[in-house]
Amino acid sequence: MSSSPPLIAKAQQFNKILNQSKYSGSRIPEDIEDGLKKLRRLILVNGIPSEADPSIRPRIWKLLLRVRDLSADTYLRYVSRGPCPVREKIRNDTFRTLATDRLFKEKVREDMLVRLLDAFVWRNHDLGESLRPAFTYVQGMNVLAAPFLYTMPSELEAFYCFATFIEVTCPSYVQPTLEGVHRGLKLLDRCLKIVDPELFSHLRSKNLSAEIYAFPSVLTLCACTPPLQQVLQLWDFLLAFGVHLNVLCVIAQLLLIRDDVMASKSPMKLLRTFPDLDAQAVIGIAVTLVRDLPQDLYNELVKHPYEMRA
Protein backbone atom coordinates (compact mmCIF):
# COMPACT_ATOMS: atom_id res chain seq x y z
CA MET A 1 0.00 0.00 0.00
CA SER A 2 1.47 3.35 -1.03
CA SER A 3 1.74 6.13 1.53
CA SER A 4 -0.17 9.40 1.19
CA PRO A 5 1.72 12.59 0.23
CA PRO A 6 1.26 14.12 3.73
CA LEU A 7 2.79 11.00 5.34
CA ILE A 8 5.69 11.06 2.89
CA ALA A 9 6.28 14.74 3.65
CA LYS A 10 6.32 14.01 7.41
CA ALA A 11 8.77 11.15 6.85
CA GLN A 12 11.03 13.49 4.90
CA GLN A 13 10.99 15.94 7.83
CA PHE A 14 12.09 13.22 10.23
CA ASN A 15 14.75 11.88 7.86
CA LYS A 16 16.24 15.34 7.38
CA ILE A 17 16.68 15.80 11.13
CA LEU A 18 17.96 12.24 11.60
CA ASN A 19 20.56 12.70 8.88
CA GLN A 20 21.71 15.93 10.51
CA SER A 21 21.84 14.32 13.96
CA LYS A 22 24.00 11.28 13.24
CA TYR A 23 26.74 10.54 15.73
CA SER A 24 30.15 11.01 14.15
CA GLY A 25 33.54 12.41 15.01
CA SER A 26 32.70 15.67 13.26
CA ARG A 27 29.40 16.23 15.10
CA ILE A 28 29.47 18.17 18.35
CA PRO A 29 27.03 17.25 21.17
CA GLU A 30 25.13 20.54 20.75
CA ASP A 31 24.15 19.45 17.23
CA ILE A 32 22.79 16.16 18.54
CA GLU A 33 20.83 17.88 21.32
CA ASP A 34 19.36 20.38 18.87
CA GLY A 35 18.29 17.52 16.61
CA LEU A 36 16.70 15.72 19.56
CA LYS A 37 14.68 18.82 20.46
CA LYS A 38 13.36 19.01 16.90
CA LEU A 39 12.55 15.29 16.89
CA ARG A 40 10.67 15.55 20.18
CA ARG A 41 8.59 18.41 18.81
CA LEU A 42 7.73 16.45 15.68
CA ILE A 43 6.86 13.32 17.67
CA LEU A 44 4.47 15.31 19.86
CA VAL A 45 2.81 17.19 16.99
CA ASN A 46 2.77 14.62 14.20
CA GLY A 47 3.75 11.22 15.57
CA ILE A 48 6.31 9.05 13.78
CA PRO A 49 5.13 8.23 10.22
CA SER A 50 6.33 4.63 10.31
CA GLU A 51 3.86 3.65 7.58
CA ALA A 52 5.73 5.87 5.13
CA ASP A 53 9.22 4.78 6.25
CA PRO A 54 9.57 1.83 8.68
CA SER A 55 13.24 2.70 9.26
CA ILE A 56 12.42 5.96 11.06
CA ARG A 57 11.20 4.58 14.39
CA PRO A 58 14.22 2.33 15.11
CA ARG A 59 16.61 5.13 14.16
CA ILE A 60 14.80 7.59 16.44
CA TRP A 61 14.66 5.14 19.35
CA LYS A 62 18.42 4.51 19.10
CA LEU A 63 19.09 8.25 19.01
CA LEU A 64 16.78 8.97 21.96
CA LEU A 65 18.43 6.18 23.97
CA ARG A 66 21.87 7.31 22.78
CA VAL A 67 22.73 3.80 21.65
CA ARG A 68 25.85 4.01 19.51
CA ASP A 69 28.13 1.04 20.05
CA LEU A 70 26.74 -2.29 18.87
CA SER A 71 29.29 -5.03 19.46
CA ALA A 72 28.14 -8.18 17.70
CA ASP A 73 31.08 -10.11 19.16
CA THR A 74 30.05 -9.22 22.70
CA TYR A 75 26.42 -10.17 22.13
CA LEU A 76 27.39 -13.46 20.49
CA ARG A 77 29.67 -14.20 23.43
CA TYR A 78 26.74 -13.82 25.82
CA VAL A 79 24.49 -15.94 23.61
CA SER A 80 27.12 -18.69 23.25
CA ARG A 81 27.04 -19.23 27.01
CA GLY A 82 23.55 -20.69 26.70
CA PRO A 83 20.91 -20.65 29.43
CA CYS A 84 21.51 -18.11 32.20
CA PRO A 85 21.02 -19.05 35.89
CA VAL A 86 17.38 -17.83 35.83
CA ARG A 87 16.41 -19.37 32.47
CA GLU A 88 13.48 -21.28 34.01
CA LYS A 89 12.01 -18.03 35.36
CA ILE A 90 12.42 -16.43 31.92
CA ARG A 91 10.71 -19.35 30.15
CA ASN A 92 7.80 -19.16 32.58
CA ASP A 93 7.04 -15.67 31.21
CA THR A 94 8.18 -15.55 27.57
CA PHE A 95 5.61 -17.94 26.10
CA ARG A 96 2.75 -15.62 27.11
CA THR A 97 4.39 -12.35 26.00
CA LEU A 98 1.83 -10.40 23.91
CA ALA A 99 0.29 -13.79 23.21
CA THR A 100 -2.85 -12.39 21.57
CA ASP A 101 -1.01 -10.04 19.20
CA ARG A 102 -0.79 -11.73 15.79
CA LEU A 103 1.66 -9.23 14.28
CA PHE A 104 4.05 -9.64 17.20
CA LYS A 105 3.86 -13.44 17.08
CA GLU A 106 4.54 -13.42 13.33
CA LYS A 107 7.69 -11.32 13.71
CA VAL A 108 9.15 -12.22 17.11
CA ARG A 109 9.69 -15.86 18.03
CA GLU A 110 9.90 -16.94 21.65
CA ASP A 111 13.49 -18.13 21.22
CA MET A 112 14.52 -14.58 20.24
CA LEU A 113 13.01 -13.21 23.45
CA VAL A 114 14.62 -15.92 25.57
CA ARG A 115 18.02 -15.38 23.94
CA LEU A 116 17.92 -11.61 24.48
CA LEU A 117 16.91 -11.97 28.14
CA ASP A 118 19.55 -14.66 28.73
CA ALA A 119 22.16 -12.35 27.23
CA PHE A 120 21.02 -9.46 29.41
CA VAL A 121 21.45 -11.55 32.56
CA TRP A 122 24.92 -12.71 31.44
CA ARG A 123 25.89 -9.10 30.63
CA ASN A 124 25.06 -7.97 34.14
CA HIS A 125 26.64 -11.07 35.64
CA ASP A 126 29.89 -10.07 33.92
CA LEU A 127 29.66 -6.38 34.78
CA GLY A 128 29.28 -7.32 38.45
CA GLU A 129 30.62 -4.68 40.79
CA SER A 130 31.11 -2.16 37.97
CA LEU A 131 27.36 -1.76 37.53
CA ARG A 132 25.21 -0.43 40.34
CA PRO A 133 22.45 -1.22 40.84
CA ALA A 134 22.85 -4.85 39.83
CA PHE A 135 20.31 -6.43 37.48
CA THR A 136 18.90 -9.84 36.81
CA TYR A 137 15.67 -11.01 35.20
CA VAL A 138 12.51 -9.83 36.98
CA GLN A 139 8.80 -9.94 36.29
CA GLY A 140 7.77 -7.67 33.40
CA MET A 141 11.11 -7.62 31.59
CA ASN A 142 9.73 -9.95 28.93
CA VAL A 143 7.04 -7.41 28.02
CA LEU A 144 9.48 -4.48 28.15
CA ALA A 145 11.79 -6.33 25.73
CA ALA A 146 8.98 -7.10 23.27
CA PRO A 147 8.65 -3.65 21.62
CA PHE A 148 12.41 -3.52 20.99
CA LEU A 149 12.48 -6.93 19.31
CA TYR A 150 9.46 -5.98 17.21
CA THR A 151 10.75 -2.53 16.23
CA MET A 152 14.49 -3.01 15.68
CA PRO A 153 15.81 -4.38 12.39
CA SER A 154 18.03 -6.87 14.22
CA GLU A 155 18.18 -8.79 17.48
CA LEU A 156 21.56 -7.15 18.12
CA GLU A 157 20.06 -3.64 18.03
CA ALA A 158 17.11 -4.76 20.14
CA PHE A 159 19.48 -6.12 22.79
CA TYR A 160 21.54 -2.94 23.17
CA CYS A 161 18.46 -0.69 23.14
CA PHE A 162 16.76 -2.88 25.76
CA ALA A 163 19.87 -3.02 27.96
CA THR A 164 20.31 0.77 27.83
CA PHE A 165 16.61 1.32 28.46
CA ILE A 166 16.64 -0.91 31.56
CA GLU A 167 19.97 0.22 33.01
CA VAL A 168 19.63 3.96 32.37
CA THR A 169 15.98 4.88 31.82
CA CYS A 170 14.05 2.84 34.39
CA PRO A 171 16.41 0.87 36.66
CA SER A 172 14.15 1.19 39.71
CA TYR A 173 11.34 -0.58 37.81
CA VAL A 174 13.34 -3.78 37.42
CA GLN A 175 14.78 -4.32 40.89
CA PRO A 176 13.72 -7.56 42.60
CA THR A 177 11.37 -5.55 44.83
CA LEU A 178 9.95 -3.60 41.82
CA GLU A 179 10.43 -0.52 44.00
CA GLY A 180 10.01 1.96 41.14
CA VAL A 181 6.77 0.32 40.03
CA HIS A 182 5.28 0.50 43.52
CA ARG A 183 6.45 4.11 43.87
CA GLY A 184 4.83 4.86 40.49
CA LEU A 185 1.54 3.36 41.68
CA LYS A 186 1.58 5.52 44.82
CA LEU A 187 2.33 8.55 42.66
CA LEU A 188 -0.58 7.62 40.39
CA ASP A 189 -2.95 7.77 43.36
CA ARG A 190 -1.54 11.13 44.45
CA CYS A 191 -1.78 12.57 40.94
CA LEU A 192 -5.32 11.27 40.40
CA LYS A 193 -6.43 12.80 43.71
CA ILE A 194 -5.31 16.20 42.37
CA VAL A 195 -6.48 16.03 38.75
CA ASP A 196 -9.83 14.32 39.45
CA PRO A 197 -10.68 14.17 43.16
CA GLU A 198 -14.21 12.92 42.44
CA LEU A 199 -12.98 9.91 40.46
CA PHE A 200 -10.28 9.25 43.06
CA SER A 201 -12.87 9.28 45.88
CA HIS A 202 -15.20 6.99 43.95
CA LEU A 203 -12.44 4.42 43.43
CA ARG A 204 -11.33 4.66 47.05
CA SER A 205 -14.93 4.15 48.20
CA LYS A 206 -14.71 0.78 46.44
CA ASN A 207 -11.33 0.09 48.09
CA LEU A 208 -9.58 0.47 44.76
CA SER A 209 -6.07 1.91 44.77
CA ALA A 210 -3.67 2.03 41.82
CA GLU A 211 -1.84 -1.00 43.30
CA ILE A 212 -4.95 -3.06 42.59
CA TYR A 213 -6.07 -1.89 39.14
CA ALA A 214 -3.01 -0.28 37.52
CA PHE A 215 -0.13 -2.62 38.40
CA PRO A 216 0.21 -4.25 34.92
CA SER A 217 0.01 -0.89 33.11
CA VAL A 218 2.68 0.73 35.28
CA LEU A 219 4.92 -2.37 35.34
CA THR A 220 4.96 -2.69 31.52
CA LEU A 221 4.66 1.01 30.57
CA CYS A 222 1.27 0.18 29.04
CA ALA A 223 2.76 -2.46 26.71
CA CYS A 224 0.25 -4.94 28.18
CA THR A 225 -2.67 -3.07 26.57
CA PRO A 226 -3.23 -3.85 22.87
CA PRO A 227 -2.92 -3.12 20.03
CA LEU A 228 0.87 -3.17 19.67
CA GLN A 229 0.92 -0.45 17.00
CA GLN A 230 -0.67 1.94 19.49
CA VAL A 231 1.80 0.84 22.17
CA LEU A 232 4.67 1.75 19.84
CA GLN A 233 3.20 5.23 19.30
CA LEU A 234 2.88 5.69 23.05
CA TRP A 235 6.48 4.53 23.53
CA ASP A 236 7.64 7.07 20.91
CA PHE A 237 6.26 9.69 23.29
CA LEU A 238 7.64 8.08 26.46
CA LEU A 239 11.14 7.64 25.03
CA ALA A 240 11.09 11.23 23.78
CA PHE A 241 9.79 12.93 26.93
CA GLY A 242 10.39 10.47 29.77
CA VAL A 243 8.93 7.16 30.93
CA HIS A 244 7.71 8.87 34.11
CA LEU A 245 4.84 10.20 31.98
CA ASN A 246 3.44 6.68 31.75
CA VAL A 247 1.81 7.27 35.15
CA LEU A 248 -0.16 10.13 33.61
CA CYS A 249 -0.89 8.00 30.54
CA VAL A 250 -2.56 5.42 32.81
CA ILE A 251 -4.62 8.20 34.39
CA ALA A 252 -5.53 9.35 30.87
CA GLN A 253 -6.88 5.88 30.11
CA LEU A 254 -8.98 6.10 33.26
CA LEU A 255 -10.35 9.49 32.22
CA LEU A 256 -11.34 8.13 28.80
CA ILE A 257 -13.71 5.68 30.54
CA ARG A 258 -14.50 7.98 33.46
CA ASP A 259 -18.29 8.11 32.95
CA ASP A 260 -18.56 4.33 32.91
CA VAL A 261 -16.32 3.98 35.98
CA MET A 262 -18.30 6.60 37.93
CA ALA A 263 -21.60 4.93 37.03
CA SER A 264 -20.40 1.46 37.97
CA LYS A 265 -21.09 -0.13 41.33
CA SER A 266 -18.22 -2.56 40.61
CA PRO A 267 -15.64 -0.50 38.68
CA MET A 268 -12.99 -3.21 39.01
CA LYS A 269 -14.88 -5.20 36.36
CA LEU A 270 -14.14 -2.33 33.95
CA LEU A 271 -10.59 -1.76 35.17
CA ARG A 272 -9.52 -5.40 35.03
CA THR A 273 -8.93 -4.94 31.30
CA PHE A 274 -8.53 -1.44 29.88
CA PRO A 275 -10.10 -0.74 26.46
CA ASP A 276 -7.83 -0.90 23.42
CA LEU A 277 -5.16 1.75 23.60
CA ASP A 278 -5.67 5.01 21.68
CA ALA A 279 -2.18 6.52 21.87
CA GLN A 280 -3.02 9.92 20.40
CA ALA A 281 -5.93 10.50 22.80
CA VAL A 282 -3.91 9.26 25.79
CA ILE A 283 -0.90 11.44 24.96
CA GLY A 284 -3.11 14.50 24.48
CA ILE A 285 -4.67 14.08 27.92
CA ALA A 286 -1.36 13.22 29.64
CA VAL A 287 0.30 16.39 28.33
CA THR A 288 -2.52 18.56 29.72
CA LEU A 289 -2.36 16.80 33.10
CA VAL A 290 1.24 17.92 33.61
CA ARG A 291 0.05 21.50 34.06
CA ASP A 292 -2.26 20.50 36.91
CA LEU A 293 0.43 18.98 39.13
CA PRO A 294 2.36 20.88 41.81
CA GLN A 295 6.03 21.22 40.91
CA ASP A 296 7.28 19.14 43.84
CA LEU A 297 4.98 16.25 42.93
CA TYR A 298 5.99 16.44 39.28
CA ASN A 299 9.66 16.37 40.30
CA GLU A 300 9.01 13.16 42.24
CA LEU A 301 7.26 11.74 39.20
CA VAL A 302 10.22 12.55 36.95
CA LYS A 303 12.75 10.89 39.24
CA HIS A 304 10.90 7.75 40.26
CA PRO A 305 11.89 5.46 37.32
CA TYR A 306 15.62 5.94 37.85
CA GLU A 307 16.14 7.26 41.40
CA MET A 308 17.33 4.41 43.60
CA ARG A 309 16.59 4.51 47.30
CA ALA A 310 18.55 2.69 49.97
Coordinates of C-alpha atoms in Angstrom, one line a residue, residues 30-250:
E30 CA 25.1 20.5 20.8
D31 CA 24.1 19.5 17.2
I32 CA 22.8 16.2 18.5
E33 CA 20.8 17.9 21.3
D34 CA 19.4 20.4 18.9
G35 CA 18.3 17.5 16.6
L36 CA 16.7 15.7 19.6
K37 CA 14.7 18.8 20.5
K38 CA 13.4 19.0 16.9
L39 CA 12.5 15.3 16.9
R40 CA 10.7 15.5 20.2
R41 CA 8.6 18.4 18.8
L42 CA 7.7 16.4 15.7
I43 CA 6.9 13.3 17.7
L44 CA 4.5 15.3 19.9
V45 CA 2.8 17.2 17.0
N46 CA 2.8 14.6 14.2
G47 CA 3.8 11.2 15.6
I48 CA 6.3 9.0 13.8
P49 CA 5.1 8.2 10.2
S50 CA 6.3 4.6 10.3
E51 CA 3.9 3.7 7.6
A52 CA 5.7 5.9 5.1
D53 CA 9.2 4.8 6.2
P54 CA 9.6 1.8 8.7
S55 CA 13.2 2.7 9.3
I56 CA 12.4 6.0 11.1
R57 CA 11.2 4.6 14.4
P58 CA 14.2 2.3 15.1
R59 CA 16.6 5.1 14.2
I60 CA 14.8 7.6 16.4
W61 CA 14.7 5.1 19.3
K62 CA 18.4 4.5 19.1
L63 CA 19.1 8.3 19.0
L64 CA 16.8 9.0 22.0
L65 CA 18.4 6.2 24.0
R66 CA 21.9 7.3 22.8
V67 CA 22.7 3.8 21.6
R68 CA 25.8 4.0 19.5
D69 CA 28.1 1.0 20.0
L70 CA 26.7 -2.3 18.9
S71 CA 29.3 -5.0 19.5
A72 CA 28.1 -8.2 17.7
D73 CA 31.1 -10.1 19.2
T74 CA 30.1 -9.2 22.7
Y75 CA 26.4 -10.2 22.1
L76 CA 27.4 -13.5 20.5
R77 CA 29.7 -14.2 23.4
Y78 CA 26.7 -13.8 25.8
V79 CA 24.5 -15.9 23.6
S80 CA 27.1 -18.7 23.3
R81 CA 27.0 -19.2 27.0
G82 CA 23.6 -20.7 26.7
P83 CA 20.9 -20.6 29.4
C84 CA 21.5 -18.1 32.2
P85 CA 21.0 -19.0 35.9
V86 CA 17.4 -17.8 35.8
R87 CA 16.4 -19.4 32.5
E88 CA 13.5 -21.3 34.0
K89 CA 12.0 -18.0 35.4
I90 CA 12.4 -16.4 31.9
R91 CA 10.7 -19.3 30.1
N92 CA 7.8 -19.2 32.6
D93 CA 7.0 -15.7 31.2
T94 CA 8.2 -15.6 27.6
F95 CA 5.6 -17.9 26.1
R96 CA 2.8 -15.6 27.1
T97 CA 4.4 -12.3 26.0
L98 CA 1.8 -10.4 23.9
A99 CA 0.3 -13.8 23.2
T100 CA -2.8 -12.4 21.6
D101 CA -1.0 -10.0 19.2
R102 CA -0.8 -11.7 15.8
L103 CA 1.7 -9.2 14.3
F104 CA 4.0 -9.6 17.2
K105 CA 3.9 -13.4 17.1
E106 CA 4.5 -13.4 13.3
K107 CA 7.7 -11.3 13.7
V108 CA 9.1 -12.2 17.1
R109 CA 9.7 -15.9 18.0
E110 CA 9.9 -16.9 21.7
D111 CA 13.5 -18.1 21.2
M112 CA 14.5 -14.6 20.2
L113 CA 13.0 -13.2 23.4
V114 CA 14.6 -15.9 25.6
R115 CA 18.0 -15.4 23.9
L116 CA 17.9 -11.6 24.5
L117 CA 16.9 -12.0 28.1
D118 CA 19.5 -14.7 28.7
A119 CA 22.2 -12.3 27.2
F120 CA 21.0 -9.5 29.4
V121 CA 21.4 -11.6 32.6
W122 CA 24.9 -12.7 31.4
R123 CA 25.9 -9.1 30.6
N124 CA 25.1 -8.0 34.1
H125 CA 26.6 -11.1 35.6
D126 CA 29.9 -10.1 33.9
L127 CA 29.7 -6.4 34.8
G128 CA 29.3 -7.3 38.5
E129 CA 30.6 -4.7 40.8
S130 CA 31.1 -2.2 38.0
L131 CA 27.4 -1.8 37.5
R132 CA 25.2 -0.4 40.3
P133 CA 22.5 -1.2 40.8
A134 CA 22.8 -4.9 39.8
F135 CA 20.3 -6.4 37.5
T136 CA 18.9 -9.8 36.8
Y137 CA 15.7 -11.0 35.2
V138 CA 12.5 -9.8 37.0
Q139 CA 8.8 -9.9 36.3
G140 CA 7.8 -7.7 33.4
M141 CA 11.1 -7.6 31.6
N142 CA 9.7 -10.0 28.9
V143 CA 7.0 -7.4 28.0
L144 CA 9.5 -4.5 28.2
A145 CA 11.8 -6.3 25.7
A146 CA 9.0 -7.1 23.3
P147 CA 8.7 -3.6 21.6
F148 CA 12.4 -3.5 21.0
L149 CA 12.5 -6.9 19.3
Y150 CA 9.5 -6.0 17.2
T151 CA 10.8 -2.5 16.2
M152 CA 14.5 -3.0 15.7
P153 CA 15.8 -4.4 12.4
S154 CA 18.0 -6.9 14.2
E155 CA 18.2 -8.8 17.5
L156 CA 21.6 -7.1 18.1
E157 CA 20.1 -3.6 18.0
A158 CA 17.1 -4.8 20.1
F159 CA 19.5 -6.1 22.8
Y160 CA 21.5 -2.9 23.2
C161 CA 18.5 -0.7 23.1
F162 CA 16.8 -2.9 25.8
A163 CA 19.9 -3.0 28.0
T164 CA 20.3 0.8 27.8
F165 CA 16.6 1.3 28.5
I166 CA 16.6 -0.9 31.6
E167 CA 20.0 0.2 33.0
V168 CA 19.6 4.0 32.4
T169 CA 16.0 4.9 31.8
C170 CA 14.1 2.8 34.4
P171 CA 16.4 0.9 36.7
S172 CA 14.2 1.2 39.7
Y173 CA 11.3 -0.6 37.8
V174 CA 13.3 -3.8 37.4
Q175 CA 14.8 -4.3 40.9
P176 CA 13.7 -7.6 42.6
T177 CA 11.4 -5.6 44.8
L178 CA 10.0 -3.6 41.8
E179 CA 10.4 -0.5 44.0
G180 CA 10.0 2.0 41.1
V181 CA 6.8 0.3 40.0
H182 CA 5.3 0.5 43.5
R183 CA 6.4 4.1 43.9
G184 CA 4.8 4.9 40.5
L185 CA 1.5 3.4 41.7
K186 CA 1.6 5.5 44.8
L187 CA 2.3 8.6 42.7
L188 CA -0.6 7.6 40.4
D189 CA -3.0 7.8 43.4
R190 CA -1.5 11.1 44.4
C191 CA -1.8 12.6 40.9
L192 CA -5.3 11.3 40.4
K193 CA -6.4 12.8 43.7
I194 CA -5.3 16.2 42.4
V195 CA -6.5 16.0 38.7
D196 CA -9.8 14.3 39.5
P197 CA -10.7 14.2 43.2
E198 CA -14.2 12.9 42.4
L199 CA -13.0 9.9 40.5
F200 CA -10.3 9.3 43.1
S201 CA -12.9 9.3 45.9
H202 CA -15.2 7.0 43.9
L203 CA -12.4 4.4 43.4
R204 CA -11.3 4.7 47.1
S205 CA -14.9 4.2 48.2
K206 CA -14.7 0.8 46.4
N207 CA -11.3 0.1 48.1
L208 CA -9.6 0.5 44.8
S209 CA -6.1 1.9 44.8
A210 CA -3.7 2.0 41.8
E211 CA -1.8 -1.0 43.3
I212 CA -5.0 -3.1 42.6
Y213 CA -6.1 -1.9 39.1
A214 CA -3.0 -0.3 37.5
F215 CA -0.1 -2.6 38.4
P216 CA 0.2 -4.3 34.9
S217 CA 0.0 -0.9 33.1
V218 CA 2.7 0.7 35.3
L219 CA 4.9 -2.4 35.3
T220 CA 5.0 -2.7 31.5
L221 CA 4.7 1.0 30.6
C222 CA 1.3 0.2 29.0
A223 CA 2.8 -2.5 26.7
C224 CA 0.2 -4.9 28.2
T225 CA -2.7 -3.1 26.6
P226 CA -3.2 -3.8 22.9
P227 CA -2.9 -3.1 20.0
L228 CA 0.9 -3.2 19.7
Q229 CA 0.9 -0.5 17.0
Q230 CA -0.7 1.9 19.5
V231 CA 1.8 0.8 22.2
L232 CA 4.7 1.8 19.8
Q233 CA 3.2 5.2 19.3
L234 CA 2.9 5.7 23.1
W235 CA 6.5 4.5 23.5
D236 CA 7.6 7.1 20.9
F237 CA 6.3 9.7 23.3
L238 CA 7.6 8.1 26.5
L239 CA 11.1 7.6 25.0
A240 CA 11.1 11.2 23.8
F241 CA 9.8 12.9 26.9
G242 CA 10.4 10.5 29.8
V243 CA 8.9 7.2 30.9
H244 CA 7.7 8.9 34.1
L245 CA 4.8 10.2 32.0
N246 CA 3.4 6.7 31.8
V247 CA 1.8 7.3 35.1
L248 CA -0.2 10.1 33.6
C249 CA -0.9 8.0 30.5
V250 CA -2.6 5.4 32.8

